[in-house]
Short mmCIF file of C-alpha atoms in Angstrom, two decimals:
data_model
loop_
_atom_site.label_atom_id
_atom_site.label_comp_id
_atom_site.label_asym_id
_atom_site.label_seq_id
_atom_site.Cartn_x
_atom_site.Cartn_y
_atom_site.Cartn_z
CA UNK A 282 -147.95 -34.24 -91.11
CA UNK A 283 -148.17 -31.20 -93.14
CA UNK A 284 -145.10 -28.85 -94.97
CA UNK A 285 -145.22 -25.23 -95.44
CA UNK A 286 -143.26 -24.43 -98.29
CA UNK A 287 -141.52 -26.72 -101.20
CA UNK A 288 -138.14 -25.23 -101.29
CA UNK A 289 -135.28 -27.32 -101.06
CA UNK A 290 -136.07 -27.68 -96.99
CA UNK A 291 -139.29 -29.11 -96.71
CA UNK A 292 -138.39 -30.86 -99.60
CA UNK A 293 -136.18 -32.75 -98.20
CA UNK A 294 -138.51 -33.05 -94.88
CA UNK A 295 -140.89 -34.52 -96.80
CA UNK A 296 -138.57 -36.80 -99.04
CA UNK A 297 -137.73 -38.64 -95.34
CA UNK A 298 -141.09 -38.33 -93.67
CA UNK A 299 -142.06 -40.52 -97.00
CA UNK A 300 -139.29 -42.56 -96.87
CA UNK A 301 -140.38 -43.77 -93.47
CA UNK A 302 -144.08 -44.36 -94.53
CA UNK A 303 -145.45 -40.75 -92.81
CA UNK A 304 -148.31 -39.74 -95.07
CA UNK A 305 -147.00 -36.16 -95.75
CA UNK A 306 -149.08 -33.14 -97.51
CA UNK A 307 -146.91 -30.06 -98.91
CA UNK A 308 -147.86 -26.74 -99.87
CA UNK A 309 -146.49 -24.05 -101.28
CA UNK A 310 -148.46 -20.35 -102.56
CA UNK A 311 -145.78 -20.10 -106.61
CA UNK A 312 -148.39 -22.10 -108.95
CA UNK A 313 -144.82 -22.80 -110.26
CA UNK A 314 -141.37 -23.56 -109.06
CA UNK A 315 -139.14 -21.00 -109.41
CA UNK A 316 -136.41 -21.69 -112.12
CA UNK A 317 -133.14 -19.37 -110.16
CA UNK A 318 -130.16 -20.65 -109.21
CA UNK A 319 -130.17 -18.80 -105.58
CA UNK A 320 -128.35 -21.44 -103.42
CA UNK A 321 -126.14 -23.14 -105.90
CA UNK A 322 -123.25 -24.32 -103.25
CA UNK A 323 -123.87 -28.13 -102.09
CA UNK A 324 -121.05 -29.13 -98.93
CA UNK A 325 -119.36 -32.23 -98.63
CA UNK A 326 -122.13 -32.98 -96.07
CA UNK A 327 -125.31 -32.14 -97.44
CA UNK A 328 -123.49 -35.29 -99.92
CA UNK A 329 -123.48 -37.77 -97.72
CA UNK A 330 -127.59 -36.52 -96.65
CA UNK A 331 -128.77 -37.16 -100.41
CA UNK A 332 -126.71 -40.22 -100.69
CA UNK A 333 -128.87 -41.88 -97.90
CA UNK A 334 -132.24 -40.23 -99.79
CA UNK A 335 -131.12 -42.49 -102.55
CA UNK A 336 -130.89 -39.16 -105.48
CA UNK A 337 -126.84 -38.41 -105.20
CA UNK A 338 -126.54 -40.03 -108.17
CA UNK A 339 -128.85 -37.34 -110.22
CA UNK A 340 -127.73 -34.28 -108.29
CA UNK A 341 -124.11 -35.15 -109.45
CA UNK A 342 -125.60 -35.37 -112.27
CA UNK A 343 -126.37 -31.92 -112.89
CA UNK A 344 -123.82 -29.89 -111.49
CA UNK A 345 -119.66 -29.66 -111.15
CA UNK A 346 -117.36 -29.80 -108.23
CA UNK A 347 -116.25 -26.62 -106.71
CA UNK A 348 -112.54 -26.75 -106.94
CA UNK A 349 -111.47 -23.66 -105.60
CA UNK A 350 -111.79 -19.53 -105.66
CA UNK A 351 -109.21 -17.32 -107.11
CA UNK A 352 -109.17 -13.62 -105.20
CA UNK A 353 -107.94 -10.29 -107.19
CA UNK A 354 -106.90 -7.23 -105.61
CA UNK A 355 -107.14 -3.75 -108.07
CA UNK A 356 -106.92 -6.18 -111.64
CA UNK A 357 -103.76 -8.54 -110.15
CA UNK A 358 -104.74 -11.78 -108.72
CA UNK A 359 -103.62 -11.93 -104.68
CA UNK A 360 -104.58 -15.50 -103.62
CA UNK A 361 -106.10 -19.27 -104.71
CA UNK A 362 -107.15 -21.52 -102.38
CA UNK A 363 -107.95 -25.20 -103.41
CA UNK A 364 -110.58 -26.86 -101.59
CA UNK A 365 -109.40 -29.73 -101.07
CA UNK A 366 -110.63 -32.81 -98.18
CA UNK A 367 -108.47 -35.34 -96.81
CA UNK A 368 -109.66 -39.23 -98.56
CA UNK A 369 -111.47 -40.41 -95.09
CA UNK A 370 -114.10 -37.25 -96.70
CA UNK A 371 -116.41 -39.20 -99.64
CA UNK A 372 -117.79 -35.93 -101.64
CA UNK A 373 -115.80 -32.83 -102.00
CA UNK A 374 -117.17 -29.52 -102.52
CA UNK A 375 -120.05 -29.19 -105.24
CA UNK A 376 -122.65 -26.52 -107.04
CA UNK A 377 -125.85 -27.10 -108.57
CA UNK A 378 -128.69 -24.51 -109.16
CA UNK A 379 -131.07 -24.31 -106.87
CA UNK A 380 -133.74 -25.20 -108.90
CA UNK A 381 -132.20 -28.58 -110.13
CA UNK A 382 -131.71 -29.51 -106.68
CA UNK A 383 -135.69 -28.92 -105.80
CA UNK A 384 -136.57 -30.65 -109.04
CA UNK A 385 -134.70 -34.19 -108.21
CA UNK A 386 -136.37 -33.84 -104.40
CA UNK A 387 -139.52 -33.22 -106.00
CA UNK A 388 -139.15 -35.78 -108.59
CA UNK A 389 -137.65 -38.75 -105.50
CA UNK A 390 -141.25 -37.54 -103.71
CA UNK A 391 -143.61 -38.03 -106.81
CA UNK A 392 -141.94 -41.58 -106.89
CA UNK A 393 -143.19 -42.07 -102.99
CA UNK A 394 -146.82 -41.21 -103.99
CA UNK A 395 -146.73 -37.36 -102.96
CA UNK A 396 -147.14 -33.66 -105.40
CA UNK A 397 -146.36 -30.43 -104.23
CA UNK A 398 -149.92 -28.43 -103.89
CA UNK A 399 -148.86 -25.32 -105.45
CA UNK A 400 -150.69 -22.63 -105.47
CA UNK A 401 -151.79 -23.06 -102.02
CA UNK A 402 -150.41 -20.62 -98.21
CA UNK A 403 -151.01 -21.77 -95.31
CA UNK A 404 -152.78 -18.40 -93.33
CA UNK A 405 -153.20 -19.46 -89.30
CA UNK A 406 -152.18 -21.88 -87.18
CA UNK A 407 -153.63 -22.74 -84.02
CA UNK A 408 -152.96 -26.39 -82.10
CA UNK A 409 -153.20 -28.35 -79.19
CA UNK A 410 -151.93 -31.68 -77.71
CA UNK A 411 -153.62 -33.55 -79.88
CA UNK A 412 -152.72 -31.85 -83.21
CA UNK A 413 -152.29 -28.75 -85.50
CA UNK A 414 -155.39 -26.95 -86.93
CA UNK A 415 -154.22 -25.15 -90.17
CA UNK A 416 -155.60 -22.82 -92.43
CA UNK A 417 -154.77 -22.53 -95.74
CA UNK A 418 -156.24 -20.74 -98.79
CA UNK A 419 -155.49 -20.98 -102.75
CA UNK A 420 -155.98 -23.26 -105.42
CA UNK A 421 -157.84 -26.09 -103.20
CA UNK A 422 -158.84 -29.00 -105.51
CA UNK A 423 -159.16 -27.09 -108.55
CA UNK A 424 -161.17 -24.48 -106.98
CA UNK A 425 -159.90 -20.72 -105.15
CA UNK A 426 -160.93 -21.34 -102.09
CA UNK A 427 -159.91 -21.75 -98.25
CA UNK A 428 -160.15 -24.43 -96.16
CA UNK A 429 -159.21 -25.63 -92.42
CA UNK A 430 -157.04 -28.79 -92.56
CA UNK A 431 -156.04 -31.15 -89.13
CA UNK A 432 -152.47 -32.52 -88.96
CA UNK A 433 -150.68 -33.98 -86.47
CA UNK A 434 -147.60 -31.92 -86.91
CA UNK A 435 -146.56 -29.02 -88.69
CA UNK A 436 -143.26 -27.55 -90.46
CA UNK A 437 -142.58 -24.47 -91.20
CA UNK A 438 -139.90 -24.34 -94.58
CA UNK A 439 -141.76 -21.22 -95.20
CA UNK A 440 -138.40 -18.81 -96.19
CA UNK A 441 -137.57 -15.67 -94.04
CA UNK A 442 -141.04 -13.99 -93.60
CA UNK A 443 -142.49 -17.43 -92.09
CA UNK A 444 -145.89 -17.23 -91.03
CA UNK A 445 -145.42 -20.32 -89.28
CA UNK A 446 -142.77 -18.31 -87.53
CA UNK A 447 -145.06 -15.40 -86.97
CA UNK A 448 -147.87 -17.17 -86.10
CA UNK A 449 -145.75 -19.16 -83.01
CA UNK A 450 -145.11 -15.76 -81.97
CA UNK A 451 -141.27 -16.15 -82.64
CA UNK A 452 -138.23 -13.49 -82.02
CA UNK A 453 -136.48 -12.88 -84.83
CA UNK A 454 -133.58 -10.60 -83.51
CA UNK A 455 -130.88 -9.29 -85.90
CA UNK A 456 -130.24 -6.60 -88.29
CA UNK A 457 -129.85 -5.84 -92.02
CA UNK A 458 -127.49 -5.39 -94.02
CA UNK A 459 -126.63 -1.54 -95.46
CA UNK A 460 -124.94 -3.07 -98.53
CA UNK A 461 -127.32 -4.38 -101.48
CA UNK A 462 -126.51 -6.50 -104.27
CA UNK A 463 -127.68 -8.27 -107.56
CA UNK A 464 -127.31 -11.67 -109.07
CA UNK A 465 -127.60 -12.46 -112.48
CA UNK A 466 -127.06 -16.32 -113.81
CA UNK A 467 -125.39 -15.77 -117.11
CA UNK A 468 -122.18 -17.12 -119.30
CA UNK A 469 -118.69 -15.39 -120.31
CA UNK A 470 -115.82 -16.42 -122.51
CA UNK A 471 -112.45 -15.97 -120.35
CA UNK A 472 -109.39 -18.71 -119.38
CA UNK A 473 -110.62 -18.91 -116.23
CA UNK A 474 -109.91 -22.61 -114.93
CA UNK A 475 -113.38 -24.79 -114.89
CA UNK A 476 -114.79 -25.61 -110.91
CA UNK A 477 -112.96 -22.01 -109.72
CA UNK A 478 -115.29 -19.36 -107.99
CA UNK A 479 -113.21 -16.41 -109.24
CA UNK A 480 -113.67 -13.33 -106.55
CA UNK A 481 -112.91 -9.92 -107.73
CA UNK A 482 -112.18 -6.48 -105.52
CA UNK A 483 -111.25 -2.67 -106.12
CA UNK A 484 -109.99 -1.69 -102.22
CA UNK A 485 -108.83 1.91 -101.78
CA UNK A 486 -106.65 2.75 -98.99
CA UNK A 487 -107.48 -1.04 -98.40
CA UNK A 488 -111.72 -0.91 -97.72
CA UNK A 489 -113.40 -2.74 -100.75
CA UNK A 490 -115.85 -0.45 -101.97
CA UNK A 491 -116.64 -2.50 -105.74
CA UNK A 492 -116.88 -6.32 -105.62
CA UNK A 493 -117.54 -9.23 -108.30
CA UNK A 494 -118.22 -12.35 -106.85
CA UNK A 495 -119.14 -15.39 -109.86
CA UNK A 496 -119.57 -19.30 -108.41
CA UNK A 497 -119.50 -21.89 -111.37
CA UNK A 498 -122.42 -23.73 -112.72
CA UNK A 499 -122.88 -26.52 -115.05
CA UNK A 500 -122.03 -25.24 -118.60
CA UNK A 501 -119.63 -23.70 -120.70
CA UNK A 502 -118.42 -20.83 -119.12
CA UNK A 503 -121.23 -20.32 -117.09
CA UNK A 504 -121.77 -18.42 -113.53
CA UNK A 505 -124.05 -16.97 -110.90
CA UNK A 506 -122.36 -13.84 -110.56
CA UNK A 507 -122.99 -11.58 -107.67
CA UNK A 508 -122.64 -7.89 -107.33
CA UNK A 509 -123.08 -4.70 -105.90
CA UNK A 510 -125.98 -3.16 -106.67
CA UNK A 511 -125.65 0.01 -108.58
CA UNK A 512 -127.37 3.27 -107.30
CA UNK A 513 -130.48 2.82 -110.43
CA UNK A 514 -131.54 -0.45 -108.89
CA UNK A 515 -130.86 0.17 -104.84
CA UNK A 516 -133.88 -0.52 -102.50
CA UNK A 517 -134.65 1.44 -98.94
CA UNK A 518 -133.76 -0.96 -96.28
CA UNK A 519 -135.18 -1.57 -92.82
CA UNK A 520 -133.45 -2.36 -90.07
CA UNK A 521 -136.46 -3.40 -88.20
CA UNK A 522 -138.01 -5.36 -90.96
CA UNK A 523 -136.68 -8.67 -92.19
CA UNK A 524 -135.40 -7.23 -95.43
CA UNK A 525 -133.79 -10.65 -96.56
CA UNK A 526 -134.35 -12.51 -100.47
CA UNK A 527 -135.17 -10.94 -103.60
CA UNK A 528 -136.83 -8.14 -105.04
CA UNK A 529 -139.65 -8.52 -106.95
CA UNK A 530 -139.32 -5.74 -109.09
CA UNK A 531 -135.80 -4.88 -109.67
CA UNK A 532 -134.54 -7.03 -112.44
CA UNK A 533 -130.88 -6.22 -113.45
CA UNK A 534 -129.94 -6.25 -116.63
CA UNK A 535 -127.28 -7.66 -119.01
CA UNK A 536 -125.82 -4.18 -119.26
CA UNK A 537 -125.44 -3.70 -115.67
CA UNK A 538 -123.82 -6.80 -115.04
CA UNK A 539 -121.49 -6.34 -118.14
CA UNK A 540 -120.63 -2.96 -116.25
CA UNK A 541 -119.36 -4.58 -113.31
CA UNK A 542 -117.50 -7.02 -115.36
CA UNK A 543 -115.66 -4.01 -117.24
CA UNK A 544 -114.67 -2.84 -114.12
CA UNK A 545 -113.43 -5.59 -112.57
CA UNK A 546 -113.25 -8.89 -114.50
CA UNK A 547 -110.01 -10.64 -114.04
CA UNK A 548 -109.27 -10.07 -117.94
CA UNK A 549 -111.67 -9.04 -121.06
CA UNK A 550 -115.06 -10.69 -120.88
CA UNK A 551 -118.59 -10.34 -122.50
CA UNK A 552 -121.63 -11.41 -120.41
CA UNK A 553 -124.26 -13.63 -122.75
CA UNK A 554 -127.21 -15.75 -121.99
CA UNK A 555 -129.56 -13.84 -119.09
CA UNK A 556 -131.03 -16.51 -117.47
CA UNK A 557 -132.28 -15.21 -114.19
CA UNK A 558 -131.15 -11.91 -112.59
CA UNK A 559 -132.34 -10.00 -108.84
CA UNK A 560 -131.27 -7.75 -106.45
CA UNK A 561 -130.67 -9.17 -103.56
CA UNK A 562 -131.13 -7.82 -100.01
CA UNK A 563 -129.13 -9.83 -96.70
CA UNK A 564 -130.17 -10.07 -93.19
CA UNK A 565 -128.77 -12.04 -90.51
CA UNK A 566 -131.79 -13.53 -87.66
CA UNK A 567 -132.04 -16.12 -85.72
CA UNK A 568 -135.08 -17.35 -83.81
CA UNK A 569 -135.42 -17.65 -80.01
CA UNK A 570 -136.71 -21.86 -80.63
CA UNK A 571 -137.13 -23.93 -83.26
CA UNK A 572 -140.43 -24.97 -82.00
CA UNK A 573 -143.36 -24.94 -80.57
CA UNK A 574 -145.41 -27.47 -79.27
CA UNK A 575 -146.36 -29.76 -82.53
CA UNK A 576 -145.00 -26.98 -84.63
CA UNK A 577 -141.31 -26.43 -85.83
CA UNK A 578 -139.34 -24.41 -88.67
CA UNK A 579 -136.39 -25.04 -90.55
CA UNK A 580 -133.84 -23.24 -92.66
CA UNK A 581 -135.01 -19.55 -93.67
CA UNK A 582 -138.01 -19.69 -91.13
CA UNK A 583 -135.46 -19.84 -88.61
CA UNK A 584 -132.16 -18.50 -89.43
CA UNK A 585 -130.95 -16.28 -92.29
CA UNK A 586 -127.45 -14.88 -92.89
CA UNK A 587 -124.95 -14.21 -95.38
CA UNK A 588 -124.04 -16.31 -98.34
CA UNK A 589 -120.67 -16.73 -97.23
CA UNK A 590 -118.92 -20.17 -97.62
CA UNK A 591 -122.78 -21.27 -98.86
CA UNK A 592 -123.95 -22.39 -95.60
CA UNK A 593 -127.87 -21.51 -95.45
CA UNK A 594 -129.33 -24.20 -97.58
CA UNK A 595 -127.04 -26.66 -96.46
CA UNK A 596 -127.70 -25.73 -93.04
CA UNK A 597 -131.87 -25.84 -93.82
CA UNK A 598 -131.34 -29.53 -95.51
CA UNK A 599 -129.85 -30.62 -93.02
CA UNK A 600 -132.26 -29.13 -89.92
CA UNK A 601 -135.45 -31.23 -92.29
CA UNK A 602 -132.91 -34.29 -92.08
CA UNK A 603 -132.68 -33.54 -88.16
CA UNK A 604 -135.93 -33.10 -87.55
CA UNK A 605 -137.57 -36.06 -90.04
CA UNK A 606 -136.54 -38.95 -88.79
CA UNK A 607 -137.16 -37.63 -85.16
CA UNK A 608 -140.62 -36.86 -86.39
CA UNK A 609 -141.33 -40.47 -87.80
CA UNK A 610 -140.80 -42.33 -84.54
CA UNK A 611 -143.31 -39.55 -82.91
CA UNK A 612 -146.03 -40.43 -85.67
CA UNK A 613 -145.08 -44.56 -85.20
CA UNK A 614 -145.88 -44.22 -81.53
CA UNK A 615 -142.30 -45.19 -80.83
CA UNK A 616 -140.12 -42.20 -79.92
CA UNK A 617 -139.33 -41.29 -76.23
CA UNK A 618 -140.42 -38.35 -75.06
CA UNK A 619 -137.83 -35.80 -74.90
CA UNK A 620 -137.23 -36.61 -78.59
CA UNK A 621 -138.64 -33.46 -80.66
CA UNK A 622 -137.63 -31.53 -78.05
CA UNK A 623 -133.35 -32.45 -78.72
CA UNK A 624 -134.63 -31.13 -82.39
CA UNK A 625 -134.17 -27.71 -80.38
CA UNK A 626 -131.30 -28.52 -78.71
CA UNK A 627 -129.28 -29.97 -81.49
CA UNK A 628 -129.88 -27.29 -84.38
CA UNK A 629 -130.23 -23.81 -82.72
CA UNK A 630 -126.75 -23.68 -81.69
CA UNK A 631 -125.97 -24.67 -84.66
CA UNK A 632 -127.90 -21.79 -86.72
CA UNK A 633 -126.69 -19.66 -84.07
CA UNK A 634 -122.74 -20.50 -84.75
CA UNK A 635 -123.33 -20.73 -88.83
CA UNK A 636 -125.25 -16.70 -88.47
CA UNK A 637 -122.31 -15.42 -86.50
CA UNK A 638 -120.04 -17.49 -88.07
CA UNK A 639 -120.78 -16.12 -91.80
CA UNK A 640 -121.92 -12.65 -90.53
CA UNK A 641 -117.35 -12.54 -89.61
CA UNK A 642 -116.84 -14.18 -93.10
CA UNK A 643 -118.54 -11.70 -95.08
CA UNK A 644 -116.82 -9.04 -93.14
CA UNK A 645 -113.52 -10.36 -93.19
CA UNK A 646 -113.22 -12.77 -95.36
CA UNK A 647 -113.83 -16.99 -95.32
CA UNK A 648 -111.33 -18.85 -92.96
CA UNK A 649 -109.47 -15.65 -91.92
CA UNK A 650 -110.61 -17.03 -88.10
CA UNK A 651 -108.50 -19.56 -88.10
CA UNK A 652 -104.82 -20.80 -90.03
CA UNK A 653 -105.46 -24.27 -89.89
CA UNK A 654 -107.12 -24.96 -93.37
CA UNK A 655 -107.89 -27.98 -93.26
CA UNK A 656 -109.97 -26.77 -90.26
CA UNK A 657 -111.71 -24.47 -92.44
CA UNK A 658 -112.31 -26.94 -94.66
CA UNK A 659 -114.02 -29.10 -92.82
CA UNK A 660 -115.87 -26.20 -90.88
CA UNK A 661 -117.44 -25.18 -94.37
CA UNK A 662 -118.18 -28.31 -95.71
CA UNK A 663 -120.46 -28.64 -92.53
CA UNK A 664 -118.62 -31.78 -91.38
CA UNK A 665 -117.25 -30.17 -87.81
CA UNK A 666 -120.97 -30.28 -86.28
CA UNK A 667 -121.13 -31.89 -82.84
CA UNK A 668 -124.25 -32.64 -81.13
CA UNK A 669 -122.35 -33.50 -77.66
CA UNK A 670 -124.43 -32.42 -74.48
CA UNK A 671 -127.68 -33.53 -76.64
CA UNK A 672 -130.81 -34.63 -74.22
CA UNK A 673 -130.03 -37.74 -76.84
CA UNK A 674 -126.48 -39.08 -77.19
CA UNK A 675 -124.06 -40.60 -74.31
CA UNK A 676 -121.47 -40.03 -73.04
CA UNK A 677 -118.67 -39.14 -75.83
CA UNK A 678 -120.71 -39.59 -79.11
CA UNK A 679 -122.84 -36.31 -81.01
CA UNK A 680 -119.89 -36.35 -83.90
CA UNK A 681 -120.58 -37.37 -86.92
CA UNK A 682 -120.42 -40.54 -87.85
CA UNK A 683 -117.04 -41.20 -90.11
CA UNK A 684 -116.71 -43.15 -93.28
CA UNK A 685 -114.24 -46.30 -93.52
CA UNK A 686 -112.89 -47.70 -96.49
CA UNK A 687 -112.09 -51.46 -97.23
CA UNK A 688 -114.85 -53.59 -95.54
CA UNK A 689 -115.39 -56.94 -97.16
CA UNK A 690 -118.48 -59.25 -97.34
CA UNK A 691 -119.63 -62.98 -98.45
CA UNK A 692 -120.87 -62.70 -102.11
CA UNK A 693 -119.11 -59.14 -102.66
CA UNK A 694 -116.60 -59.25 -105.01
CA UNK A 695 -114.69 -56.08 -104.08
CA UNK A 696 -113.81 -53.70 -101.30
CA UNK A 697 -116.59 -51.02 -100.22
CA UNK A 698 -117.24 -48.17 -98.12
CA UNK A 699 -118.80 -48.30 -94.47
CA UNK A 700 -121.58 -45.41 -95.58
CA UNK A 701 -123.14 -47.85 -98.19
CA UNK A 702 -124.30 -49.75 -95.08
CA UNK A 703 -126.16 -47.50 -93.75
CA UNK A 704 -129.96 -46.90 -94.65
CA UNK A 705 -130.48 -43.45 -93.37
CA UNK A 706 -133.56 -44.64 -92.36
CA UNK A 707 -132.91 -46.97 -89.14
CA UNK A 708 -130.61 -46.39 -86.57
CA UNK A 709 -127.82 -48.58 -87.40
CA UNK A 710 -125.48 -50.47 -85.06
CA UNK A 711 -121.86 -52.13 -85.38
CA UNK A 712 -120.46 -54.41 -83.23
CA UNK A 713 -117.10 -54.39 -83.59
CA UNK A 714 -115.55 -57.58 -82.12
CA UNK A 715 -111.88 -56.77 -82.07
CA UNK A 716 -108.84 -56.37 -83.69
CA UNK A 717 -107.31 -60.09 -82.43
CA UNK A 718 -107.27 -63.19 -84.18
CA UNK A 719 -108.54 -65.00 -81.74
CA UNK A 720 -112.36 -65.89 -81.58
CA UNK A 721 -114.18 -63.16 -79.83
CA UNK A 722 -117.54 -64.24 -77.37
CA UNK A 723 -119.85 -64.23 -80.66
CA UNK A 724 -122.71 -65.40 -78.08
CA UNK A 725 -122.51 -62.01 -76.46
CA UNK A 726 -122.25 -60.03 -79.08
CA UNK A 727 -125.77 -61.60 -80.68
CA UNK A 728 -127.15 -61.22 -77.46
CA UNK A 729 -126.47 -57.99 -77.65
CA UNK A 730 -127.58 -57.06 -80.75
CA UNK A 731 -131.04 -58.67 -79.50
CA UNK A 732 -131.11 -56.80 -76.94
CA UNK A 733 -130.83 -53.30 -78.82
CA UNK A 734 -133.37 -54.17 -81.57
CA UNK A 735 -135.69 -54.96 -78.61
CA UNK A 736 -134.87 -51.07 -77.10
CA UNK A 737 -135.48 -49.70 -80.66
CA UNK A 738 -138.28 -51.32 -81.43
CA UNK A 739 -137.12 -53.43 -83.69
CA UNK A 740 -136.52 -49.97 -86.14
CA UNK A 741 -132.39 -50.80 -86.24
CA UNK A 742 -129.37 -52.68 -88.90
CA UNK A 743 -127.11 -54.58 -86.75
CA UNK A 744 -123.55 -55.36 -88.40
CA UNK A 745 -120.91 -57.66 -86.87
CA UNK A 746 -117.25 -56.10 -87.91
CA UNK A 747 -114.09 -57.68 -87.34
CA UNK A 748 -110.45 -57.83 -88.27
CA UNK A 749 -109.63 -59.11 -91.65
CA UNK A 750 -108.00 -62.58 -89.77
CA UNK A 751 -110.27 -62.65 -86.22
CA UNK A 752 -111.86 -66.43 -86.49
CA UNK A 753 -116.26 -64.81 -85.85
CA UNK A 754 -118.22 -67.35 -87.12
CA UNK A 755 -122.09 -66.47 -86.80
CA UNK A 756 -125.19 -67.43 -88.63
CA UNK A 757 -127.33 -64.27 -86.66
CA UNK A 758 -125.66 -61.11 -87.76
CA UNK A 759 -124.57 -59.63 -90.59
CA UNK A 760 -120.24 -60.40 -90.83
CA UNK A 761 -118.46 -57.38 -92.34
CA UNK A 762 -114.85 -57.56 -92.57
CA UNK A 763 -112.62 -54.46 -91.90
CA UNK A 764 -110.35 -55.57 -94.76
CA UNK A 765 -107.25 -53.13 -94.10
CA UNK A 766 -108.02 -51.59 -90.94
CA UNK A 767 -109.98 -48.40 -91.72
CA UNK A 768 -112.58 -48.95 -89.57
CA UNK A 769 -110.68 -49.61 -86.20
CA UNK A 770 -108.22 -46.17 -86.91
CA UNK A 771 -111.52 -44.20 -88.20
CA UNK A 772 -113.61 -45.05 -84.93
CA UNK A 773 -110.67 -45.31 -82.56
CA UNK A 774 -111.84 -49.19 -82.07
CA UNK A 775 -109.16 -50.44 -80.07
CA UNK A 776 -111.01 -53.86 -78.65
CA UNK A 777 -114.48 -55.07 -78.49
CA UNK A 778 -116.36 -51.81 -79.29
CA UNK A 779 -120.08 -50.48 -79.46
CA UNK A 780 -121.10 -48.01 -82.13
CA UNK A 781 -124.84 -46.48 -82.42
CA UNK A 782 -124.98 -44.10 -85.77
CA UNK A 783 -128.34 -42.10 -85.52
CA UNK A 784 -130.34 -42.21 -88.93
CA UNK A 785 -128.80 -38.86 -89.61
CA UNK A 786 -125.53 -40.17 -89.37
CA UNK A 787 -124.62 -39.09 -86.34
CA UNK A 788 -123.16 -40.84 -83.17
CA UNK A 789 -125.55 -41.39 -80.69
CA UNK A 790 -123.62 -43.90 -78.54
CA UNK A 791 -120.12 -45.04 -78.43
CA UNK A 792 -118.52 -47.60 -76.50
CA UNK A 793 -114.62 -49.09 -76.55
CA UNK A 794 -113.06 -51.63 -75.39
CA UNK A 795 -116.30 -53.31 -73.81
CA UNK A 796 -119.77 -54.19 -75.42
CA UNK A 797 -122.52 -53.99 -72.58
CA UNK A 798 -126.11 -54.63 -73.55
CA UNK A 799 -127.84 -52.17 -70.62
CA UNK A 800 -125.63 -49.64 -71.66
CA UNK A 801 -126.93 -49.80 -75.60
CA UNK A 802 -130.21 -50.40 -73.88
CA UNK A 803 -130.29 -47.48 -71.82
CA UNK A 804 -128.89 -45.31 -74.46
CA UNK A 805 -131.04 -45.93 -76.73
CA UNK A 806 -133.90 -45.69 -74.28
CA UNK A 807 -132.75 -41.85 -75.17
CA UNK A 808 -134.87 -42.23 -77.65
CA UNK A 809 -137.33 -44.83 -78.31
CA UNK A 810 -140.17 -45.51 -75.62
CA UNK A 811 -139.82 -48.50 -73.44
CA UNK A 812 -140.13 -51.73 -75.74
#
């Protein structure tokens, strides 16, 4: 497997493939990892992914919780948003510099024996029915040169100016924003509460003509600040070119940032410790398809848009996470014929929605399209993605599998969460025995588990979940007790039921009120070849 691009999207794909035991080669043209805080917001759904990948503790150690946003207009506070989520969501909103996210993912990848090949650029792509031929140039084995390599599949995580996308001939329709911004990673002394973003605007007749956005980072008074660029640093935008990303030749200085703070800061403050700065240009574009043959695009190579709501990196990480487990099954020879096609079918609609929504949010404000704060928070946290209609989703499934609390099992002293059972590498089948105290037909449930294991070529985990007081005895299946009924509530299980959870944490099959082996096997047949 070859991956072009070692940002957070390429690294996520590499870690996931390595976790599945798939051989990975990942290259990046940059000789050193970038040290800028480009993407800093990590959504609750992405934290769930990081938990499954085994990197959550290190991520949480390196960041700070995002508590909300305070909005100022013409020096006066006009609004305060608290980023709250209901207790069924295990994680809240979070900020961490992108370079720290990348460092943690690189370290995890290295633990699995894979290292990024730096100074190596993908320059050409060709493919046939059996694989991909890629041309690499740069520092290859300690010597500058060119190399032709063969891989089963190629993932293009090589950013907005993707060579992979261009090699596939994919369209990238959209346009550039006229506004240009500058970013700076600085520290300030002010009394703003910790963990809150600050959005300060100057408006004339209701129209914003000056802007300052400050996103908290770990460290005393540290923020990534974005603001409109002064004329002296502005560049020419083209509506035809992909004008998205950093400008390498125009770096704002501390005095540029201080000038904006002097105009817009909610209280007098002095910026110091400029770690990094850049001019940033924004476009909104999306490809016409996410894959062609054995080649795939993910992240900025597939979709670019305004940073409103911190959707970009998170969407790209979920692209990679969605794709990796499917590619792992394909490489292992057990994937159903249409499994890889489901990547485009599931992720491109998500990308289209994110591009459209972030463009609207950039113009009208975050959440301006809804009067339901709970809906807006869940949507921005990327908790409402639904794959209903996907070719590998059956019936009423397709949503994110909810967490549940208060579960118990033998040999574990304290109640635990459902998500801790998910290995996030294999499918998981949850067989709910029902809430009745009478003993369920355990032999029938065990037979369903055996049929499901055969249909998935053994690549799944199965748990039997029963009410706290149900008379259940099994020597075949791990038995989990629904201590306070939270599992039944979260999953709407009113009787014997079965839930199939994919490695990426989405439900691919739901059957409530009965548990039928034939239905479970048929549902798994959309993902796995016949056993």
